[in-house]
């Protein structure tokens, strides 16, 4: 785990909140004293103030990957918790801060929990008060729970927060897997026909947000939506954490404004654009792009071609592929890993991903025949949309983007001309 | 499928289905089987990602779909009405 945390320059700021780095304004491994010195107390709001409305006005989106408006889940849980003529009361809502970070290329959540645990806790405390929550959990790997436990011991207003140790698997962080783990001890995704907001943990309205989303919520509760929007763009307001990995001088977590140009983010990480062949944006469920002219924006259309200029940052992973490395080999290694991480509950995922990994491996090794690309495309169409969770679709997106971005390499591989065809295993960090 | 959208959808809970294919026999127009035996929406029915798991049905298929819902040994099927 890299403790190095650099902060990219940002525009604006107001008198109320920090004008520079937001999430790490209290410095490294901030205890309660440093936290309060940097951010002050959460102000007492009047009766007409509502966190739900403030979140909606802020435009904060989830920082765990999907990128939906954070207020939507909040409002859905707020709605579901109210007594209703048709549905019996089921107990207070459940709030969960998800820091499981199963994505192997991501370490921004770990960095946040180590350096700013009090912000995450503040976000939960503010929401718990507004939603009259019955139970509050922070879910993360053991190593990242230790600093949270230390932070909880420093304060009296968060005794109701329970820590839950997440298993170290790729799908353990899927929202329904989190709820399943809390109930049954198995971190497997569930069939999502029943929505978590209405009926989640033990049938109670359940709000699962990524830990970074909770930290931003704490800042919105302090400084308001107007301040939040002083960074980023109108379409993608605020800042986000990104984990920069791959062929980089050192792996870092950066805080960058919404709508940030990819090449300037890479420059802040010490990566010159002439050293970069392609960047995997969003991690193993993300997409490969050539960085020229690309901006990171949660408002980008799903599956938009990077030529359109904007790509979704997903969970904030930027994985750099240097010149001289084979993008197909890197992708094949990732698909192989993802196939192994299928929770093996759903047939098309359990059988389809290994089949896909096999074909991608042959494509990368340059040992397949000319029909290989058609076979990849057939398998992509076969697994897409056919699982209880996003795992097959995320894998499909990764492979699609590889075929698109590395189209020239595909042609060379099929012709047996790849100079770089490295053993697939060397591709993952 | 008619312009007003499907009459109903057949939701497949992939965490339960084991692919023995009873439903594909009851709904041969709507469902085929993939190479591992699992039900797969007939080509032409999948226009969005959702259609692969919530398979669009015509009104004429509704009765057979209800049979499938009741007969699936693993309770993996559910009809979703619009
Ligand atoms: S789609 Fe795959 S990873 Fe997701 S629940 Fe089903 S088997 Fe598990
Ligand atoms: S009948 Fe049920 S278990 Fe059998 S293939 Fe159909 S959905 Fe799956």
Coordinates of C-alpha atoms and ligand atoms in Angstrom, one line a residue:
Chain A
X1 CA 0.0 0.0 0.0
X2 CA 1.4 3.3 -1.0
X3 CA 0.9 6.0 1.6
X4 CA 2.0 8.6 -0.8
X5 CA -0.9 10.9 -1.4
X6 CA -0.4 13.8 -3.7
X7 CA -3.1 16.3 -4.5
X8 CA -3.7 17.7 -7.9
X9 CA -4.2 21.5 -8.2
X10 CA -7.9 22.5 -8.3
X11 CA -9.8 25.6 -9.2
X12 CA -11.8 27.8 -6.8
X13 CA -12.8 27.2 -3.3
X14 CA -14.8 29.4 -0.9
X15 CA -14.2 30.9 2.5
X16 CA -16.2 28.1 4.1
X17 CA -14.5 24.9 3.0
X18 CA -10.9 24.0 2.1
X19 CA -9.8 25.6 -1.2
X20 CA -7.1 23.1 -1.9
X21 CA -7.3 19.4 -1.3
X22 CA -10.6 18.4 0.1
X23 CA -10.5 14.9 1.4
X24 CA -6.9 15.0 2.6
X25 CA -7.0 18.6 4.0
X26 CA -6.3 17.3 7.5
X27 CA -3.0 15.7 6.3
X28 CA -1.7 12.2 6.6
X29 CA -3.3 9.8 9.1
X30 CA -5.4 12.6 10.6
X31 CA -6.7 12.1 14.1
X32 CA -9.6 14.0 15.6
X33 CA -7.6 17.1 16.5
X34 CA -6.2 17.5 13.0
X35 CA -9.5 16.7 11.5
X36 CA -11.3 19.4 13.5
X37 CA -8.5 21.9 12.8
X38 CA -8.9 21.4 9.1
X39 CA -12.7 21.2 8.8
X40 CA -14.3 22.5 12.0
X41 CA -17.3 21.1 13.6
X42 CA -20.3 20.0 11.5
X43 CA -22.6 23.0 11.9
X44 CA -26.1 22.7 13.6
X45 CA -28.6 23.2 10.8
X46 CA -32.1 24.6 11.1
X47 CA -35.3 22.6 10.7
X48 CA -35.7 23.6 7.1
X49 CA -32.3 22.3 6.1
X50 CA -32.2 18.8 4.6
X51 CA -29.2 16.7 3.8
X52 CA -31.2 15.0 1.0
X53 CA -31.9 18.3 -0.7
X54 CA -28.3 19.5 -0.3
X55 CA -27.0 16.2 -1.8
X56 CA -29.3 16.6 -4.7
X57 CA -28.2 20.2 -5.3
X58 CA -24.6 19.2 -5.0
X59 CA -24.7 16.8 -7.9
X60 CA -22.4 14.3 -6.0
X61 CA -22.3 11.0 -7.7
X62 CA -21.3 7.6 -6.2
X63 CA -17.6 7.2 -6.1
X64 CA -17.6 3.4 -6.0
X65 CA -18.1 2.8 -9.8
X66 CA -21.6 3.1 -11.0
X67 CA -21.6 6.8 -10.7
X68 CA -25.3 7.4 -10.1
X69 CA -26.5 10.5 -8.2
X70 CA -25.8 9.9 -4.5
X71 CA -29.0 11.6 -3.5
X72 CA -31.1 9.0 -5.4
X73 CA -30.3 6.1 -3.1
X74 CA -30.6 8.5 -0.2
X75 CA -34.1 9.6 -1.3
X76 CA -35.2 6.0 -2.0
X77 CA -34.2 4.9 1.5
X78 CA -35.8 8.0 3.0
X79 CA -39.0 7.1 1.2
X80 CA -38.9 3.5 2.1
X81 CA -38.4 4.1 5.8
X82 CA -41.6 6.1 6.2
X83 CA -44.6 4.2 7.6
X84 CA -46.7 3.1 4.8
X85 CA -50.2 1.7 4.7
X86 CA -49.3 -1.3 2.6
X87 CA -45.9 -2.3 3.9
X88 CA -45.4 -3.0 7.5
X89 CA -42.7 -1.2 9.3
X90 CA -39.5 -3.2 9.2
X91 CA -37.1 -1.4 11.6
X92 CA -34.9 1.6 11.0
X93 CA -32.8 1.9 7.8
X94 CA -29.4 0.4 7.5
X95 CA -26.4 2.5 6.4
X96 CA -23.2 0.9 5.0
X97 CA -19.9 2.5 4.1
X98 CA -18.4 0.1 1.6
X99 CA -14.6 0.1 1.6
X100 CA -14.1 -3.4 0.4
X101 CA -12.3 -2.2 -2.8
X102 CA -12.0 -5.7 -4.4
X103 CA -10.6 -4.1 -7.6
X104 CA -6.9 -5.1 -7.5
X105 CA -5.8 -1.8 -9.2
X106 CA -7.5 0.5 -6.7
X107 CA -6.2 1.7 -3.4
X108 CA -7.9 5.0 -3.0
X109 CA -10.4 3.7 -0.5
X110 CA -7.6 2.3 1.6
X111 CA -5.8 5.6 1.4
X112 CA -8.9 7.4 2.5
X113 CA -9.6 5.2 5.4
X114 CA -6.0 5.5 6.6
X115 CA -5.7 9.2 6.2
X116 CA -9.2 10.6 6.7
X117 CA -11.3 8.1 8.6
X118 CA -13.2 10.9 10.5
X119 CA -14.6 12.3 7.3
X120 CA -16.2 8.9 6.4
X121 CA -17.6 8.6 10.0
X122 CA -18.9 12.2 9.8
X123 CA -20.8 11.4 6.6
X124 CA -22.4 8.4 8.2
X125 CA -23.3 10.2 11.4
X126 CA -24.9 13.1 9.5
X127 CA -27.0 10.7 7.4
X128 CA -27.9 8.4 10.3
X129 CA -29.3 11.5 12.1
X130 CA -31.4 12.5 9.1
X131 CA -32.7 9.0 8.3
X132 CA -33.1 7.8 11.9
X133 CA -30.9 4.8 11.0
X134 CA -31.2 1.7 13.0
X135 CA -27.8 0.2 12.2
X136 CA -24.6 1.6 10.7
X137 CA -21.7 -0.5 9.3
X138 CA -18.3 0.2 7.9
X139 CA -17.2 -2.7 5.7
X140 CA -13.6 -3.0 4.6
X141 CA -10.5 -5.3 4.6
X142 CA -8.9 -5.9 8.0
X143 CA -5.9 -3.7 7.3
X144 CA -8.1 -0.8 6.5
X145 CA -10.4 -1.2 9.5
X146 CA -7.6 -0.6 12.0
X147 CA -7.4 3.1 11.4
X148 CA -11.2 3.4 11.5
X149 CA -11.3 1.6 14.8
X150 CA -8.7 4.1 16.2
X151 CA -10.8 7.0 14.9
X152 CA -14.0 5.6 16.4
X153 CA -12.3 5.3 19.8
X154 CA -11.6 9.1 19.6
X155 CA -15.2 10.2 19.5
X156 CA -18.4 9.7 21.4
X157 CA -21.0 10.3 18.7
X158 CA -20.3 7.2 16.7
X159 CA -20.7 4.3 19.1
X160 CA -23.5 2.9 17.0
X161 CA -21.1 2.2 14.1
X162 CA -20.1 -1.4 13.7
X163 CA -17.0 -2.5 11.8
X164 CA -17.3 -5.5 9.5
X165 CA -14.3 -7.2 8.0
X166 CA -14.7 -7.7 4.2
X167 CA -13.2 -10.8 2.5
X168 CA -10.6 -10.1 -0.1
X169 CA -12.4 -11.0 -3.3
X170 CA -13.3 -9.0 -6.4
X171 CA -17.1 -9.3 -6.0
X172 CA -17.1 -8.8 -2.2
X173 CA -17.7 -5.1 -2.8
X174 CA -20.8 -5.4 -5.0
X175 CA -23.6 -3.8 -3.0
X176 CA -25.8 -6.9 -2.8
X177 CA -22.8 -9.0 -1.8
X178 CA -22.1 -6.6 1.1
X179 CA -25.7 -7.0 2.4
X180 CA -25.5 -10.8 1.8
X181 CA -22.3 -11.0 3.8
X182 CA -23.8 -9.0 6.7
X183 CA -26.7 -11.4 6.8
X184 CA -25.2 -14.8 6.0
X185 CA -21.4 -14.4 6.1
X186 CA -21.2 -15.1 2.4
X187 CA -20.0 -12.2 0.3
X188 CA -21.9 -13.3 -2.8
X189 CA -24.0 -11.0 -5.0
X190 CA -27.8 -11.6 -4.9
X191 CA -30.4 -11.6 -7.6
X192 CA -31.2 -7.9 -7.7
X193 CA -34.9 -8.2 -8.5
X194 CA -35.5 -6.8 -5.0
X195 CA -34.0 -3.4 -4.6
X196 CA -31.8 -2.7 -1.6
X197 CA -33.3 0.7 -0.9
X198 CA -36.7 -0.8 -0.3
X199 CA -35.7 -4.2 1.2
X200 CA -32.1 -4.8 1.9
X201 CA -30.4 -6.0 5.1
X202 CA -33.0 -8.2 6.9
X203 CA -35.7 -6.6 4.7
X204 CA -34.9 -3.1 6.0
X205 CA -34.3 -0.1 3.7
X206 CA -30.5 -0.2 3.1
X207 CA -28.2 2.5 1.8
X208 CA -24.8 1.3 0.6
X209 CA -22.3 3.9 -0.5
X210 CA -18.6 3.8 -1.2
X211 CA -16.5 5.2 1.6
X212 CA -15.4 8.1 -0.6
X213 CA -19.0 9.0 -1.3
X214 CA -19.6 9.2 2.5
X215 CA -16.6 11.5 2.9
X216 CA -17.9 13.9 0.3
X217 CA -21.3 13.7 2.0
X218 CA -19.6 14.9 5.2
X219 CA -18.3 17.9 3.3
X220 CA -21.6 18.7 1.7
X221 CA -23.2 18.5 5.2
X222 CA -20.6 21.0 6.4
X223 CA -20.2 23.5 3.6
X224 CA -23.2 22.9 1.4
X225 CA -23.9 22.2 -2.3
X226 CA -22.7 25.6 -3.5
X227 CA -19.3 25.0 -2.1
X228 CA -19.2 21.4 -3.4
X229 CA -19.7 22.8 -6.9
X230 CA -16.8 25.2 -6.8
X231 CA -14.6 22.3 -8.0
X232 CA -15.2 20.2 -11.2
X233 CA -17.6 21.0 -14.0
X234 CA -21.4 21.6 -13.9
X235 CA -21.9 18.1 -15.3
X236 CA -19.4 16.4 -13.0
X237 CA -19.1 18.6 -9.9
X238 CA -16.7 18.2 -7.0
X239 CA -13.5 16.1 -6.8
X240 CA -12.7 12.4 -6.8
X241 CA -9.9 10.2 -5.8
X242 CA -8.1 8.3 -8.5
X243 CA -5.5 5.4 -8.1
X244 CA -2.8 5.7 -10.7
X245 CA -0.9 2.4 -11.3
X246 CA 0.9 0.5 -14.0
X247 CA 3.9 2.0 -15.8
X248 CA 4.3 5.0 -13.5
X249 CA 7.2 6.3 -11.5
X250 CA 5.3 5.5 -8.3
X251 CA 1.8 4.5 -7.7
X252 CA -0.2 7.3 -6.2
X253 CA -3.7 8.4 -5.1
X254 CA -4.6 11.8 -6.5
X255 CA -7.6 14.0 -5.8
X256 CA -8.7 15.5 -9.1
X257 CA -11.7 17.7 -10.1
X258 CA -14.6 16.4 -12.1
X259 CA -14.0 16.8 -15.9
X260 CA -10.2 16.6 -15.5
X261 CA -8.2 16.0 -18.7
X262 CA -6.6 12.6 -18.5
X263 CA -3.2 13.7 -19.7
X264 CA -3.0 16.4 -17.0
X265 CA -3.9 13.9 -14.3
X266 CA -1.2 11.6 -15.6
X267 CA 1.3 14.6 -15.6
X268 CA 0.5 15.2 -11.9
X269 CA 1.5 11.6 -11.3
X270 CA 4.8 12.2 -13.1
X271 CA 3.8 10.3 -16.3
X272 CA 4.7 12.0 -19.6
X273 CA 2.2 11.6 -22.4
X274 CA 4.9 10.3 -24.8
X275 CA 5.5 7.3 -22.5
X276 CA 1.9 6.2 -22.6
X277 CA 0.4 3.7 -25.0
X278 CA -3.0 3.4 -23.5
X279 CA -4.8 3.9 -20.1
X280 CA -7.3 1.5 -18.5
X281 CA -9.9 3.9 -17.0
X282 CA -12.1 2.4 -14.3
X283 CA -10.2 -0.8 -13.5
X284 CA -10.9 -4.3 -14.6
X285 CA -14.5 -3.4 -15.3
X286 CA -13.4 -0.3 -17.1
X287 CA -12.2 0.6 -20.6
X288 CA -9.0 1.1 -22.4
X289 CA -8.5 4.5 -24.0
X290 CA -5.7 6.5 -25.7
X291 CA -5.3 9.4 -23.4
X292 CA -5.2 12.2 -26.1
X293 CA -8.0 14.7 -25.5
X294 CA -9.9 12.4 -23.1
X295 CA -11.5 13.9 -20.0
X296 CA -12.7 12.0 -16.9
X297 CA -16.4 12.7 -16.3
X298 CA -19.1 10.8 -14.4
X299 CA -21.5 12.4 -16.9
X300 CA -20.0 10.6 -19.9
X301 CA -22.5 8.4 -21.6
X302 CA -22.3 4.7 -20.8
X303 CA -20.1 2.9 -23.3
X304 CA -19.3 6.2 -25.1
X305 CA -16.4 5.9 -27.5
X306 CA -13.4 7.8 -26.0
X307 CA -13.3 9.7 -29.3
X308 CA -16.3 11.4 -27.9
X309 CA -13.9 12.9 -25.4
X310 CA -15.3 11.9 -22.0
X311 CA -14.9 8.6 -20.3
X312 CA -16.4 7.5 -17.0
X313 CA -13.9 7.2 -14.2
X314 CA -15.7 4.3 -12.6
X315 CA -14.1 3.6 -9.3
X316 CA -11.2 5.9 -10.2
X317 CA -8.6 3.5 -11.5
X318 CA -6.1 4.8 -14.0
X319 CA -3.8 2.0 -15.1
X320 CA -1.0 3.1 -17.5
X321 CA 0.2 0.8 -20.2
X322 CA 3.6 2.0 -21.3
X323 CA 4.9 1.9 -24.9
X324 CA 6.4 -1.5 -25.6
X325 CA 3.7 -3.4 -23.6
X326 CA 1.1 -5.4 -25.3
X327 CA -2.5 -4.3 -24.5
X328 CA -3.9 -7.6 -25.6
X329 CA -1.7 -9.6 -23.3
X330 CA -2.6 -7.2 -20.4
X331 CA -6.3 -7.6 -21.2
X332 CA -6.0 -11.4 -21.5
X333 CA -4.4 -11.6 -18.0
X334 CA -7.2 -9.4 -16.6
X335 CA -10.0 -11.5 -18.1
X336 CA -8.3 -14.6 -16.8
X337 CA -8.3 -13.1 -13.3
X338 CA -11.9 -12.0 -13.7
X339 CA -12.9 -15.5 -14.7
X340 CA -11.4 -16.8 -11.6
X341 CA -13.2 -14.2 -9.5
X342 CA -16.7 -15.2 -10.8
X343 CA -18.7 -16.1 -7.7
X344 CA -19.7 -19.2 -9.6
X345 CA -23.4 -18.8 -8.9
X346 CA -24.6 -17.9 -12.4
X347 CA -24.1 -20.3 -15.2
X348 CA -23.3 -17.9 -18.0
X349 CA -20.7 -16.1 -15.8
X350 CA -19.3 -19.4 -14.4
X351 CA -18.8 -21.0 -17.9
X352 CA -18.7 -17.9 -20.2
X353 CA -15.9 -16.0 -18.5
X354 CA -13.4 -18.9 -18.6
X355 CA -14.3 -19.5 -22.2
X356 CA -13.7 -15.8 -22.9
X357 CA -10.4 -15.9 -21.0
X358 CA -9.3 -18.9 -23.1
X359 CA -10.0 -17.2 -26.4
X360 CA -8.4 -13.9 -25.3
X361 CA -5.3 -15.9 -24.2
X362 CA -5.0 -17.4 -27.6
X363 CA -5.5 -14.0 -29.3
X364 CA -2.8 -12.5 -27.1
X365 CA -0.4 -15.4 -27.7
X366 CA -0.9 -15.1 -31.4
X367 CA -1.7 -18.8 -31.7
X368 CA -5.3 -18.6 -32.9
X369 CA -6.8 -18.7 -36.3
X370 CA -8.6 -15.9 -38.2
X371 CA -11.9 -16.8 -36.7
X372 CA -10.8 -15.8 -33.2
X373 CA -12.2 -12.3 -33.1
X374 CA -15.6 -13.5 -34.2
X375 CA -15.5 -16.1 -31.4
X376 CA -14.6 -13.4 -28.9
X377 CA -17.5 -11.3 -30.1
X378 CA -19.9 -14.3 -29.9
X379 CA -18.9 -15.0 -26.3
X380 CA -19.3 -11.3 -25.4
X381 CA -22.8 -11.3 -26.7
X382 CA -23.5 -14.5 -24.9
X383 CA -22.5 -13.4 -21.4
X384 CA -23.7 -9.8 -21.6
X385 CA -26.6 -9.1 -19.2
X386 CA -26.7 -12.7 -18.0
X387 CA -25.7 -12.6 -14.3
X388 CA -27.0 -11.5 -11.0
X389 CA -24.4 -8.8 -10.8
X390 CA -22.4 -6.5 -13.0
X391 CA -19.4 -8.9 -13.2
X392 CA -20.1 -10.3 -16.7
X393 CA -21.0 -6.9 -18.1
X394 CA -17.9 -5.2 -16.7
X395 CA -15.8 -7.9 -18.3
X396 CA -17.6 -7.5 -21.6
X397 CA -16.9 -3.7 -21.5
X398 CA -13.2 -4.4 -20.8
X399 CA -12.8 -6.7 -23.7
X400 CA -14.9 -4.6 -26.1
X401 CA -12.7 -1.6 -25.4
X402 CA -9.5 -3.7 -25.9
X403 CA -10.7 -4.9 -29.3
X404 CA -11.4 -1.3 -30.2
X405 CA -8.4 0.4 -28.8
X406 CA -5.9 -2.3 -29.8
X407 CA -7.5 -3.0 -33.2
X408 CA -4.1 -2.7 -35.0
X409 CA -2.5 -5.1 -32.5
X410 CA -5.4 -7.6 -33.1
X411 CA -4.6 -7.6 -36.8
X412 CA -0.9 -8.1 -36.1
X413 CA -1.5 -10.9 -33.6
X414 CA -3.8 -12.7 -36.1
X415 CA -1.1 -12.4 -38.7
X416 CA 1.5 -13.8 -36.2
X417 CA 3.5 -10.6 -36.2
X418 CA 3.3 -9.3 -32.7
X419 CA 6.8 -8.5 -31.5
X420 CA 5.7 -7.7 -27.9
X421 CA 3.5 -10.7 -27.2
X422 CA 4.7 -11.1 -23.7
X423 CA 3.6 -13.9 -21.4
X424 CA 0.2 -12.9 -20.2
X425 CA 1.1 -13.2 -16.6
X426 CA 3.5 -10.3 -16.8
X427 CA 0.7 -7.9 -17.5
X428 CA -0.8 -7.4 -14.1
X429 CA 1.0 -5.3 -11.6
Chain B
X1 CA -42.5 -7.6 -30.2
X2 CA -45.3 -5.0 -30.5
X3 CA -44.5 -1.3 -30.4
X4 CA -46.0 -0.7 -26.9
X5 CA -43.3 -2.9 -25.3
X6 CA -43.5 -6.5 -24.2
X7 CA -46.7 -7.8 -22.6
X8 CA -44.6 -9.1 -19.7
X9 CA -41.1 -10.2 -19.0
X10 CA -39.7 -13.4 -17.6
X11 CA -37.0 -12.7 -15.0
X12 CA -34.3 -15.4 -14.6
X13 CA -32.6 -15.6 -11.3
X14 CA -29.2 -16.8 -12.4
X15 CA -28.1 -17.5 -8.9
X16 CA -30.7 -20.3 -8.8
X17 CA -31.0 -21.6 -12.4
X18 CA -28.9 -24.7 -13.0
X19 CA -29.7 -25.0 -16.7
X20 CA -31.6 -28.2 -17.0
X21 CA -33.8 -26.5 -19.6
X22 CA -37.5 -27.2 -18.6
X23 CA -38.4 -23.5 -19.3
X24 CA -36.8 -23.7 -22.8
X25 CA -39.2 -26.6 -23.7
X26 CA -42.2 -24.7 -22.5
X27 CA -41.2 -21.4 -24.3
X28 CA -39.4 -22.5 -27.4
X29 CA -40.1 -19.2 -29.2
X30 CA -38.8 -17.0 -26.4
X31 CA -35.9 -19.1 -25.1
X32 CA -33.1 -21.2 -26.5
X33 CA -30.3 -22.9 -24.7
X34 CA -26.7 -21.8 -24.7
X35 CA -23.8 -24.2 -25.1
X36 CA -23.9 -24.9 -21.3
X37 CA -27.6 -25.5 -21.2
X38 CA -28.7 -22.3 -19.7
X39 CA -31.8 -20.5 -21.1
X40 CA -31.0 -17.6 -23.4
X41 CA -33.4 -15.1 -24.9
X42 CA -34.1 -15.8 -28.6
X43 CA -32.1 -13.8 -31.0
X44 CA -33.9 -10.6 -31.8
X45 CA -35.4 -10.3 -28.4
X46 CA -32.4 -8.7 -26.8
X47 CA -32.3 -5.1 -27.5
X48 CA -30.8 -3.9 -24.2
X49 CA -28.8 -5.5 -21.5
X50 CA -31.9 -5.9 -19.4
X51 CA -33.6 -8.1 -22.0
X52 CA -31.1 -10.9 -21.4
X53 CA -32.2 -11.4 -17.8
X54 CA -35.8 -10.0 -18.0
X55 CA -36.8 -11.7 -21.3
X56 CA -39.6 -9.9 -23.2
X57 CA -42.7 -12.0 -23.7
X58 CA -45.6 -11.7 -26.1
X59 CA -49.2 -11.9 -24.8
X60 CA -49.6 -15.3 -26.4
X61 CA -46.6 -16.7 -24.4
X62 CA -48.0 -15.6 -21.0
X63 CA -49.8 -18.8 -20.2
X64 CA -46.7 -21.0 -21.0
X65 CA -44.6 -18.5 -19.0
X66 CA -46.8 -19.0 -16.0
X67 CA -46.4 -22.7 -16.3
X68 CA -42.6 -22.3 -16.4
X69 CA -42.7 -20.0 -13.4
X70 CA -44.6 -22.7 -11.5
X71 CA -42.7 -25.7 -12.8
X72 CA -39.1 -24.5 -12.6
X73 CA -37.7 -26.9 -10.0
X74 CA -35.4 -24.2 -8.6
X75 CA -37.8 -21.3 -8.4
X76 CA -35.6 -19.4 -10.7
X77 CA -38.3 -17.8 -12.8
X78 CA -40.6 -14.9 -12.1
X79 CA -43.0 -13.0 -14.4
X80 CA -42.7 -9.3 -14.2
X81 CA -45.7 -7.4 -15.5
X82 CA -45.2 -3.9 -16.8
Ligands
LIG1 S1 -22.7 -12.7 -12.3 FE1 -20.9 -13.9 -11.8 S2 -19.9 -12.8 -10.2 FE2 -22.0 -12.0 -10.4 S3 -23.2 -13.2 -8.9 FE3 -23.3 -14.3 -10.8 S4 -21.6 -15.8 -10.8 FE4 -21.2 -14.3 -9.2
LIG2 S1 -36.5 -24.4 -15.6 FE1 -35.5 -23.1 -14.0 S2 -33.6 -24.1 -13.5 FE2 -34.4 -25.0 -15.4 S3 -33.3 -23.9 -17.0 FE3 -35.3 -22.9 -16.7 S4 -34.8 -21.3 -15.2 FE4 -33.1 -22.7 -15.1

